[in-house]
Coordinates of N, CA and C and ligand atoms in Angstrom, one line a residue:
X1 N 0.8 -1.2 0.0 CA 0.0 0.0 0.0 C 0.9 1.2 0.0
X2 N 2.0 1.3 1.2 CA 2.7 2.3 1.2 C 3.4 2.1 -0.3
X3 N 3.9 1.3 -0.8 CA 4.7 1.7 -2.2 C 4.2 2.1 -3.2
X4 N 2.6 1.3 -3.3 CA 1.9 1.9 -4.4 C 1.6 3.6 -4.2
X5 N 1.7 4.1 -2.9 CA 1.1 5.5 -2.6 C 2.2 6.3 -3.6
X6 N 3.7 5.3 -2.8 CA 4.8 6.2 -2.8 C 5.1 6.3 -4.7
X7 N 5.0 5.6 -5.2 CA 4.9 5.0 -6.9 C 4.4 6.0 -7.3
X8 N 3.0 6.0 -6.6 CA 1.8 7.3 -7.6 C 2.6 8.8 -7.7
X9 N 2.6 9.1 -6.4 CA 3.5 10.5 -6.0 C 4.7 10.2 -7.4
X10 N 5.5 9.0 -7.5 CA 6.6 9.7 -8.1 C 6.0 9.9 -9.7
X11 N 5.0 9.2 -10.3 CA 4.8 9.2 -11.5 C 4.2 10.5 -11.6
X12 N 3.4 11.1 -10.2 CA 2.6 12.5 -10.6 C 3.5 13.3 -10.4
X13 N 4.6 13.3 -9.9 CA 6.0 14.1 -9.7 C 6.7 14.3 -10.9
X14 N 6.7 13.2 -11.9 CA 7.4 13.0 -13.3 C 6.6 13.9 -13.5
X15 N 5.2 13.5 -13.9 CA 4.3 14.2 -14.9 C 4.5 15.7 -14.7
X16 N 4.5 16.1 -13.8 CA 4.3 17.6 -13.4 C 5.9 18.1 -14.0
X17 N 6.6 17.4 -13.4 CA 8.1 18.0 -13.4 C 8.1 18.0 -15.8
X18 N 7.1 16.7 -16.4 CA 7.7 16.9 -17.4 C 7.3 18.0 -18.3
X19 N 5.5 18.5 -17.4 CA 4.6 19.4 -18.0 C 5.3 20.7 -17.8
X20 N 6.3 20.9 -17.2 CA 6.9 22.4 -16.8 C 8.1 22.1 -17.5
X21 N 8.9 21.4 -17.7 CA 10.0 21.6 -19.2 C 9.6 21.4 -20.3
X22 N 8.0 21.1 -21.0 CA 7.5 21.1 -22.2 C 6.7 22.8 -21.8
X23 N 6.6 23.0 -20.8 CA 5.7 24.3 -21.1 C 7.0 25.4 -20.9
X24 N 8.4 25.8 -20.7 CA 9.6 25.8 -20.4 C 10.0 26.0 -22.0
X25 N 10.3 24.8 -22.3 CA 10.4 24.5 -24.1 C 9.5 25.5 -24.7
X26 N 8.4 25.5 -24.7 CA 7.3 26.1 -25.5 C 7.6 27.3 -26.0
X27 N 7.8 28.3 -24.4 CA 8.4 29.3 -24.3 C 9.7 29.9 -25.0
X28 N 10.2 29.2 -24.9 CA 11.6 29.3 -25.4 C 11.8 29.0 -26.9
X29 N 11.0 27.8 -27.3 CA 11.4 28.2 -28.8 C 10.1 29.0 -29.3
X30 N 9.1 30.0 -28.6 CA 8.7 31.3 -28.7 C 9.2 31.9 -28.8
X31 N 10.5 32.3 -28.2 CA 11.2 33.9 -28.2 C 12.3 33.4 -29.2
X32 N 12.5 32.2 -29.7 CA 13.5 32.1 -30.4 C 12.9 32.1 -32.2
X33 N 11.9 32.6 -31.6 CA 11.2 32.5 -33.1 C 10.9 34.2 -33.6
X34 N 11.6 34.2 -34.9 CA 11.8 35.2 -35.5 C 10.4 36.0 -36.2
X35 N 10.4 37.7 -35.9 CA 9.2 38.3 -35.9 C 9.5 39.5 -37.3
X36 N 8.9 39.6 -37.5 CA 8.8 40.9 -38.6 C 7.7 41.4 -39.0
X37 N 7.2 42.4 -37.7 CA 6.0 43.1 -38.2 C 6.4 44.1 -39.0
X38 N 5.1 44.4 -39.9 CA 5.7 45.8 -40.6 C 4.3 46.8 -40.5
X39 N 4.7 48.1 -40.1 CA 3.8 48.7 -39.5 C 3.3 50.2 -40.5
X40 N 2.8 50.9 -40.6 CA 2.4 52.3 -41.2 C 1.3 52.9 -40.2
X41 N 1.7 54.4 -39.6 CA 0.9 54.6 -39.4 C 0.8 56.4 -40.1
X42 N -0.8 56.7 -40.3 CA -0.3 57.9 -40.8 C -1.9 59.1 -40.0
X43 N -1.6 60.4 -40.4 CA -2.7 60.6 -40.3 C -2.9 61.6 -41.5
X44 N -4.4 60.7 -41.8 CA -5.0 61.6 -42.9 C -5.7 62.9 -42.4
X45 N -6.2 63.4 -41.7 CA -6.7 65.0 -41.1 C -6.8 64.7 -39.5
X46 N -6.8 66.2 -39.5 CA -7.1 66.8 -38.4 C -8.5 67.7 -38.2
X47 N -9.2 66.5 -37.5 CA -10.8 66.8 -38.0 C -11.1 68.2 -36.7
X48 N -10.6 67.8 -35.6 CA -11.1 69.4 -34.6 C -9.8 69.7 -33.6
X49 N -9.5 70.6 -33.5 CA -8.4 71.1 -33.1 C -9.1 72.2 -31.7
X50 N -9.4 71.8 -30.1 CA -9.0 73.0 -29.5 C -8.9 73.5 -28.3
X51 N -9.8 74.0 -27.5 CA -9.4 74.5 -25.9 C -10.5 73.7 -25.2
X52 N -10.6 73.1 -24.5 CA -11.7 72.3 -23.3 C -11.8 73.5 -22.4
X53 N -13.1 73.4 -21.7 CA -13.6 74.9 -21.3 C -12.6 74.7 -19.9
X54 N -12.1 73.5 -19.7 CA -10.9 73.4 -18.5 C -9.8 73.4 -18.9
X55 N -9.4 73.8 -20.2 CA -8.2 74.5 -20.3 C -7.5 73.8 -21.2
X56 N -7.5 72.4 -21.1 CA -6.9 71.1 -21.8 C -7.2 70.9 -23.1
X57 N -6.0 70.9 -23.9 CA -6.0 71.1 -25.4 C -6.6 69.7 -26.0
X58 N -7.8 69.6 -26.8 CA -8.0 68.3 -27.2 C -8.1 68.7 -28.7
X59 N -7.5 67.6 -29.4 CA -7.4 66.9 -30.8 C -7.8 66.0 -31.4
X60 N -8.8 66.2 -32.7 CA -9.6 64.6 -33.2 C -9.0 64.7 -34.7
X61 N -8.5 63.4 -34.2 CA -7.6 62.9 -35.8 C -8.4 61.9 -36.6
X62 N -8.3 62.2 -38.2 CA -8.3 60.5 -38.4 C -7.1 60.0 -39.0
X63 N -6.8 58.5 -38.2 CA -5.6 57.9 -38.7 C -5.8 56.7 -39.4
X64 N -4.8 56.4 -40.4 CA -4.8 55.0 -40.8 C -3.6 54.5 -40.4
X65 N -4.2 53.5 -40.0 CA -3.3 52.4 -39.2 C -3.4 51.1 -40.6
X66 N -2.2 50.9 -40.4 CA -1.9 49.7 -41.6 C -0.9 49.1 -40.1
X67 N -1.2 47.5 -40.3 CA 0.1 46.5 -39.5 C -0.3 45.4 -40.2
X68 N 0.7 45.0 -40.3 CA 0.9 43.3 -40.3 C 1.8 42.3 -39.4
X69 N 0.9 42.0 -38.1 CA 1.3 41.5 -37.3 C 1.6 39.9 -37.2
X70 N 1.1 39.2 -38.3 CA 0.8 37.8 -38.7 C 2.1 37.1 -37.8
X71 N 3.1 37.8 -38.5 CA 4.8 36.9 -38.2 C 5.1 36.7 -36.3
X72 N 4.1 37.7 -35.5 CA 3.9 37.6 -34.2 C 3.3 36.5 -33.2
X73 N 2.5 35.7 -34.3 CA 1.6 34.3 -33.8 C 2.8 33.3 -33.5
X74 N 2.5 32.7 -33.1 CA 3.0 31.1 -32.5 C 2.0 30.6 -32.3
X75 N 1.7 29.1 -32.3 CA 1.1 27.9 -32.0 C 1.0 28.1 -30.6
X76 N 1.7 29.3 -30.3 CA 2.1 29.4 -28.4 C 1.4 30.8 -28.3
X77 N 1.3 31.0 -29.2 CA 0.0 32.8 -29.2 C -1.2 33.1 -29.0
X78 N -1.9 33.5 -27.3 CA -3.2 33.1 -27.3 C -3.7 34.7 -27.8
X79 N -3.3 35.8 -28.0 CA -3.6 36.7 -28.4 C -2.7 38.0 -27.9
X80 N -3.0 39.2 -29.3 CA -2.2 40.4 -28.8 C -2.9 41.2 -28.7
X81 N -2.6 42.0 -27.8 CA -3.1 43.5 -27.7 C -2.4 44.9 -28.3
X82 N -2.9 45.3 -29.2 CA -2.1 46.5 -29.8 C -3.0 48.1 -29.6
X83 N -1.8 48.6 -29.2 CA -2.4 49.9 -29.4 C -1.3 51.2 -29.9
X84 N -2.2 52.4 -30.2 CA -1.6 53.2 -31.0 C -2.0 54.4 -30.0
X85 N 0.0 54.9 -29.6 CA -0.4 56.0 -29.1 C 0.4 57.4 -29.4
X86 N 0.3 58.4 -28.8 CA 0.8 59.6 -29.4 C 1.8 59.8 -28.1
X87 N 3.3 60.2 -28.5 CA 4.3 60.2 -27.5 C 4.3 61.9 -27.7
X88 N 5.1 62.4 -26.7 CA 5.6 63.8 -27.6 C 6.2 64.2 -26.0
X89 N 7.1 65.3 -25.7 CA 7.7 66.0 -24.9 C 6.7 67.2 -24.6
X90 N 6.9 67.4 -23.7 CA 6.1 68.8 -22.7 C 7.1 69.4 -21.6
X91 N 7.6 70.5 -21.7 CA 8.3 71.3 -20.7 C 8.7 70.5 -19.2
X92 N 7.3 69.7 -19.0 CA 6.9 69.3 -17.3 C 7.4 68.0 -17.5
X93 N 7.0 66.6 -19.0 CA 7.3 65.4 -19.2 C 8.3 65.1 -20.2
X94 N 9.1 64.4 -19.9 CA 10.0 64.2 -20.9 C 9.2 63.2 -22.3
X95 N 8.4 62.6 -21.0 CA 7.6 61.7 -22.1 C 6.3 61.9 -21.5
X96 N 5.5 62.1 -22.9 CA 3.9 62.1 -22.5 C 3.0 61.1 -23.2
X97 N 2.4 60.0 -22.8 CA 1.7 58.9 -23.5 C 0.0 59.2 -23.4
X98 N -0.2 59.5 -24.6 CA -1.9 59.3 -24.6 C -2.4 58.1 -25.8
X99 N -2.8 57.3 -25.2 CA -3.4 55.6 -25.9 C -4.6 56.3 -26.9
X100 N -4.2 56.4 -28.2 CA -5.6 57.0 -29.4 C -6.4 55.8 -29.3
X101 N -5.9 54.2 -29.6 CA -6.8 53.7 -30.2 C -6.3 52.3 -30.1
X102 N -7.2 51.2 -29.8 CA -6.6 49.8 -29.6 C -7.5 48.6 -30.1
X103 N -6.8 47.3 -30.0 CA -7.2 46.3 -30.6 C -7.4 44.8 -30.0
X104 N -8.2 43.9 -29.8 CA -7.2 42.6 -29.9 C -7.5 41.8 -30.7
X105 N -6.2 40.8 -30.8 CA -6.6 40.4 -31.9 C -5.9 38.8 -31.2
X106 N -7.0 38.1 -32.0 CA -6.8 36.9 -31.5 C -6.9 35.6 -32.1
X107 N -6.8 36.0 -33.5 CA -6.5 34.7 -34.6 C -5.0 35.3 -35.9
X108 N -4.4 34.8 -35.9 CA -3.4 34.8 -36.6 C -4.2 35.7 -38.3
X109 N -4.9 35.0 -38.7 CA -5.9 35.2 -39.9 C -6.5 36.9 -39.7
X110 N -6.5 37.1 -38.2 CA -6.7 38.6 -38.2 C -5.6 39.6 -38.3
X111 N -4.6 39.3 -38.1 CA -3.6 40.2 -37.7 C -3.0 41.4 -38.7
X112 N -3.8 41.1 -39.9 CA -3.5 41.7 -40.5 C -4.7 43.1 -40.5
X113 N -3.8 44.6 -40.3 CA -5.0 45.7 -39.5 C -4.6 46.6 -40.8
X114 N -6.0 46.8 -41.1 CA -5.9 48.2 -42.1 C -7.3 49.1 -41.6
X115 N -7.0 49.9 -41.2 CA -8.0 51.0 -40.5 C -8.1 52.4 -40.9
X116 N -9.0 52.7 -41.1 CA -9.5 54.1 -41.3 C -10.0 54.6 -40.2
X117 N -9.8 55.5 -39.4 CA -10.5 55.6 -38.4 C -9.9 56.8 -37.4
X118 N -11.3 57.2 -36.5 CA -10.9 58.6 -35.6 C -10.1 58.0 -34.6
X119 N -9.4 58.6 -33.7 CA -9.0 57.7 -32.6 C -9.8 57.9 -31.8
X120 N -10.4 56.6 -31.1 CA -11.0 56.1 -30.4 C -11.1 56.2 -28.8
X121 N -9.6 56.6 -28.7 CA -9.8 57.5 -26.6 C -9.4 58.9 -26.9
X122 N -9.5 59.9 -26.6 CA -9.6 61.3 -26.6 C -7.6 61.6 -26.8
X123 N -7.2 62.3 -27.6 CA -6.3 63.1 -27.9 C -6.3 64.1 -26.6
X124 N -5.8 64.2 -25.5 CA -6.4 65.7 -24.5 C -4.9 65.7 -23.6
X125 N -4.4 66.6 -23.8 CA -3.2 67.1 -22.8 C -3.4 67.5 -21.8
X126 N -2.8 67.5 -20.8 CA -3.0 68.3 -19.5 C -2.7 69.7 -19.5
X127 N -2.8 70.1 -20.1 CA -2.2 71.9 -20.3 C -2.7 72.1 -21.5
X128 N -2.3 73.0 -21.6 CA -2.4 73.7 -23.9 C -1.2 73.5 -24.4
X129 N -0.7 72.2 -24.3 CA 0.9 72.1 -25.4 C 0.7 71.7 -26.6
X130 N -0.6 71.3 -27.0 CA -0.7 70.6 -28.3 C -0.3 71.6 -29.3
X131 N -0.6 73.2 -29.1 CA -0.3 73.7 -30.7 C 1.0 73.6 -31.0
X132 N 1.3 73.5 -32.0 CA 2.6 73.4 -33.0 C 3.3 72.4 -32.7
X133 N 2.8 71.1 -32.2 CA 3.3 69.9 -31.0 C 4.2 69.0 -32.0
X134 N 5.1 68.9 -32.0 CA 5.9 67.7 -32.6 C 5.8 66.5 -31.9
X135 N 5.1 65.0 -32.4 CA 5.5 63.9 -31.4 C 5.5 62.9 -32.6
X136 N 5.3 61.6 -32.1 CA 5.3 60.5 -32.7 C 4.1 59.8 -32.4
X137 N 4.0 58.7 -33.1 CA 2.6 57.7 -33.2 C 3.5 56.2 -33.2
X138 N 3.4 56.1 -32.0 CA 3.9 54.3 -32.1 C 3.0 53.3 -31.7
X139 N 2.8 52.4 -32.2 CA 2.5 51.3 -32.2 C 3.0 50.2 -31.3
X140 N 2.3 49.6 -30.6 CA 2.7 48.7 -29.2 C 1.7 47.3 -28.9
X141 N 2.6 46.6 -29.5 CA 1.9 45.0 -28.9 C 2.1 44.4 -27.8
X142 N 1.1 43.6 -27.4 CA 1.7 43.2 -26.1 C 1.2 41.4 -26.5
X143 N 2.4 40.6 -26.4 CA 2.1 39.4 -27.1 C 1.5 38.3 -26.0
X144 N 0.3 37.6 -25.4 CA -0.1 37.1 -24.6 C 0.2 35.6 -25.1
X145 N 1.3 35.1 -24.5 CA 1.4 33.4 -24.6 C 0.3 32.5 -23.9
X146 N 0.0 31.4 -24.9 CA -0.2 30.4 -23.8 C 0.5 29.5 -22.5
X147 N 1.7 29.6 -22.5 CA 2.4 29.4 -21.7 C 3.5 30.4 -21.5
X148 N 3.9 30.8 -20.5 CA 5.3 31.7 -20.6 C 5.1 32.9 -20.8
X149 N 5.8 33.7 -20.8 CA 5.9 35.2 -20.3 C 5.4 36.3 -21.2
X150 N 4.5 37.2 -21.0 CA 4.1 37.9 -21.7 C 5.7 39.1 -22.3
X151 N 5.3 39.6 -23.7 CA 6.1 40.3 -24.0 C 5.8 41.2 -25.4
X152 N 6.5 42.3 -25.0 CA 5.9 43.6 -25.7 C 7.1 44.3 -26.6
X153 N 6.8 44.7 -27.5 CA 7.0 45.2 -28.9 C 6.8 46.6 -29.5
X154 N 7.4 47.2 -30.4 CA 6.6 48.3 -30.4 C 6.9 49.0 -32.0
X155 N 6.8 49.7 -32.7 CA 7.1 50.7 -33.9 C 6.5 51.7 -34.3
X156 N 8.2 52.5 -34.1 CA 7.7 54.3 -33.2 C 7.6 55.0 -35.0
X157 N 6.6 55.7 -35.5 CA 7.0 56.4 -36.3 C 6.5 57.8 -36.0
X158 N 7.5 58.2 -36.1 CA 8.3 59.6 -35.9 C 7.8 61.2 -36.7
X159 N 7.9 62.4 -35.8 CA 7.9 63.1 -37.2 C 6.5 63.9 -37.9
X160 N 5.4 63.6 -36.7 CA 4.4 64.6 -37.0 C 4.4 65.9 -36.2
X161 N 3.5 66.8 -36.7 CA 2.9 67.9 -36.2 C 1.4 68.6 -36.3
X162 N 1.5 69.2 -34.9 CA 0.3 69.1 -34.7 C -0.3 70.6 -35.6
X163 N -1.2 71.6 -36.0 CA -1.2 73.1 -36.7 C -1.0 74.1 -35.1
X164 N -0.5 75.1 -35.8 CA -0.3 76.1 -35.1 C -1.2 76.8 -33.8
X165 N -2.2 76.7 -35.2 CA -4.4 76.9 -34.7 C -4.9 76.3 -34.1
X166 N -6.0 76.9 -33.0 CA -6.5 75.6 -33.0 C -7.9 76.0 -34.1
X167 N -8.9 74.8 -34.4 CA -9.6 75.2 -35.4 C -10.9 74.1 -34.7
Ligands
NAG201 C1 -3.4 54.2 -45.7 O1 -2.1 53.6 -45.6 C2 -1.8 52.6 -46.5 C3 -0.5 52.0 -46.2 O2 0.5 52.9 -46.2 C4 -1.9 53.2 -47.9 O3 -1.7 52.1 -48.9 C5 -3.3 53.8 -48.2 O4 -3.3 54.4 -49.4 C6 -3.6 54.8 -47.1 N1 -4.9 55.3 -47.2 C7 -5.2 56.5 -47.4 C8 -6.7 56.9 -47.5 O5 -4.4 57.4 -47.5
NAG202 C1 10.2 60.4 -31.3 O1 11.0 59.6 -32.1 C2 12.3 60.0 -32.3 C3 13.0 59.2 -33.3 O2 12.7 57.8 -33.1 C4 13.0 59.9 -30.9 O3 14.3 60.4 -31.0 C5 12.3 60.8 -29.9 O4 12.8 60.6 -28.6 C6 10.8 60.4 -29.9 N1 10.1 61.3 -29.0 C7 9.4 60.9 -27.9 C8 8.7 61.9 -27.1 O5 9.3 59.7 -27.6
NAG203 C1 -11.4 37.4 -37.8 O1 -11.2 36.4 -38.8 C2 -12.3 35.6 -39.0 C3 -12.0 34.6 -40.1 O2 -10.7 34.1 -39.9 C4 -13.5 36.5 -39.5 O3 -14.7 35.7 -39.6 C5 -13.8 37.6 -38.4 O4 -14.8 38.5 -38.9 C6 -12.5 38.4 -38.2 N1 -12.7 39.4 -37.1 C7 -12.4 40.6 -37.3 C8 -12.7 41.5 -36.1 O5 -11.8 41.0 -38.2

């Protein structure tokens, strides 16, 4: 009796011990697997440009978002989260993040994003720094394994501005 107890424990000890270096493995030849998203983001107008009666500069864009995230799946990929945000400097921040607009996506078959579209959470600064604002629009996935460590990605394109006016 005692050896059959002792027997079970060691076979459920194998099993466990072998489920954690196949889920270990998994992981690992995940990150060893080669990615090449390719990203565009652009904006086609600047639909309203201006002062919030609290002071705070807000901005409604439309952007087109082009990605192709396909090469990000794995057999080990339960889904990604992407989103598009606007970076830019402010006197007070060296870095300022406001999240425009997000996604998930959760079949390989989708990953491919072509959008036309306003952004989706509010453009709004804490101050009035937006006129004549230089920032960027990057792009940020955050890759959700089925096993193993979550891990995030990103492609910064560079190089807009915001008008002088507001309008
Ligand atoms: C949106 O971006 C894609 C990829 O760069 C481009 O092919 C397409 O013409 C753009 N759409 C508009 C309306 O500019
Ligand atoms: C914007 O992108 C440029 C070029 O990649 C980079 O040097 C700069 O630090 C970025 N600005 C912000 C606020 O992240
Ligand atoms: C995702 O892809 C499936 C087919 O693979 C399609 O039926 C579905 O509409 C797509 N969903 C989105 C949000 O594009």
């Amino acid at each position: 009796m005692h050896s059959l107890m002792f027997r079970a424990n060691a076979v459920l000890t194998f099993g466990i011990t072998l489920l954690a270096a196949l889920c270990c493995l998994a992981s690992l030849s995940d990150n060893l697997h080669y990615t090449s998203p390719s990203v565009d983001l652009q904006i086609l107008h600047v639909e309203s440009f201006q002062r919030l009666p609290n002071g705070n500069d807000e901005v409604k864009l439309i952007l087109n978002i082009t990605a192709d995230l396909q090469s990000l799946f794995t057999w080990n990929t339960k889904q990604l989260f992407v989103f598009v945000a606007a970076e830019y400097a402010t006197p007070k921040n060296v870095l300022n993040q406001v999240s425009l607009w997000d996604i998930i996506v959760e079949r390989k078959e989708n990953a491919t994003i072509w959008r036309r579209t306003r952004n989706k959470y509010s453009f709004v600064d804490q101050g009035n720094n937006l006129r004549g604002l230089d920032f960027n629009l990057t792009m940020y996935w955050n890759v959700m394994p089925l096993t193993g460590a979550m891990y995030t990605g990103k492609f910064v394109v560079p190089g807009f501005k915001l008008p002088q006016q507001y309008r």
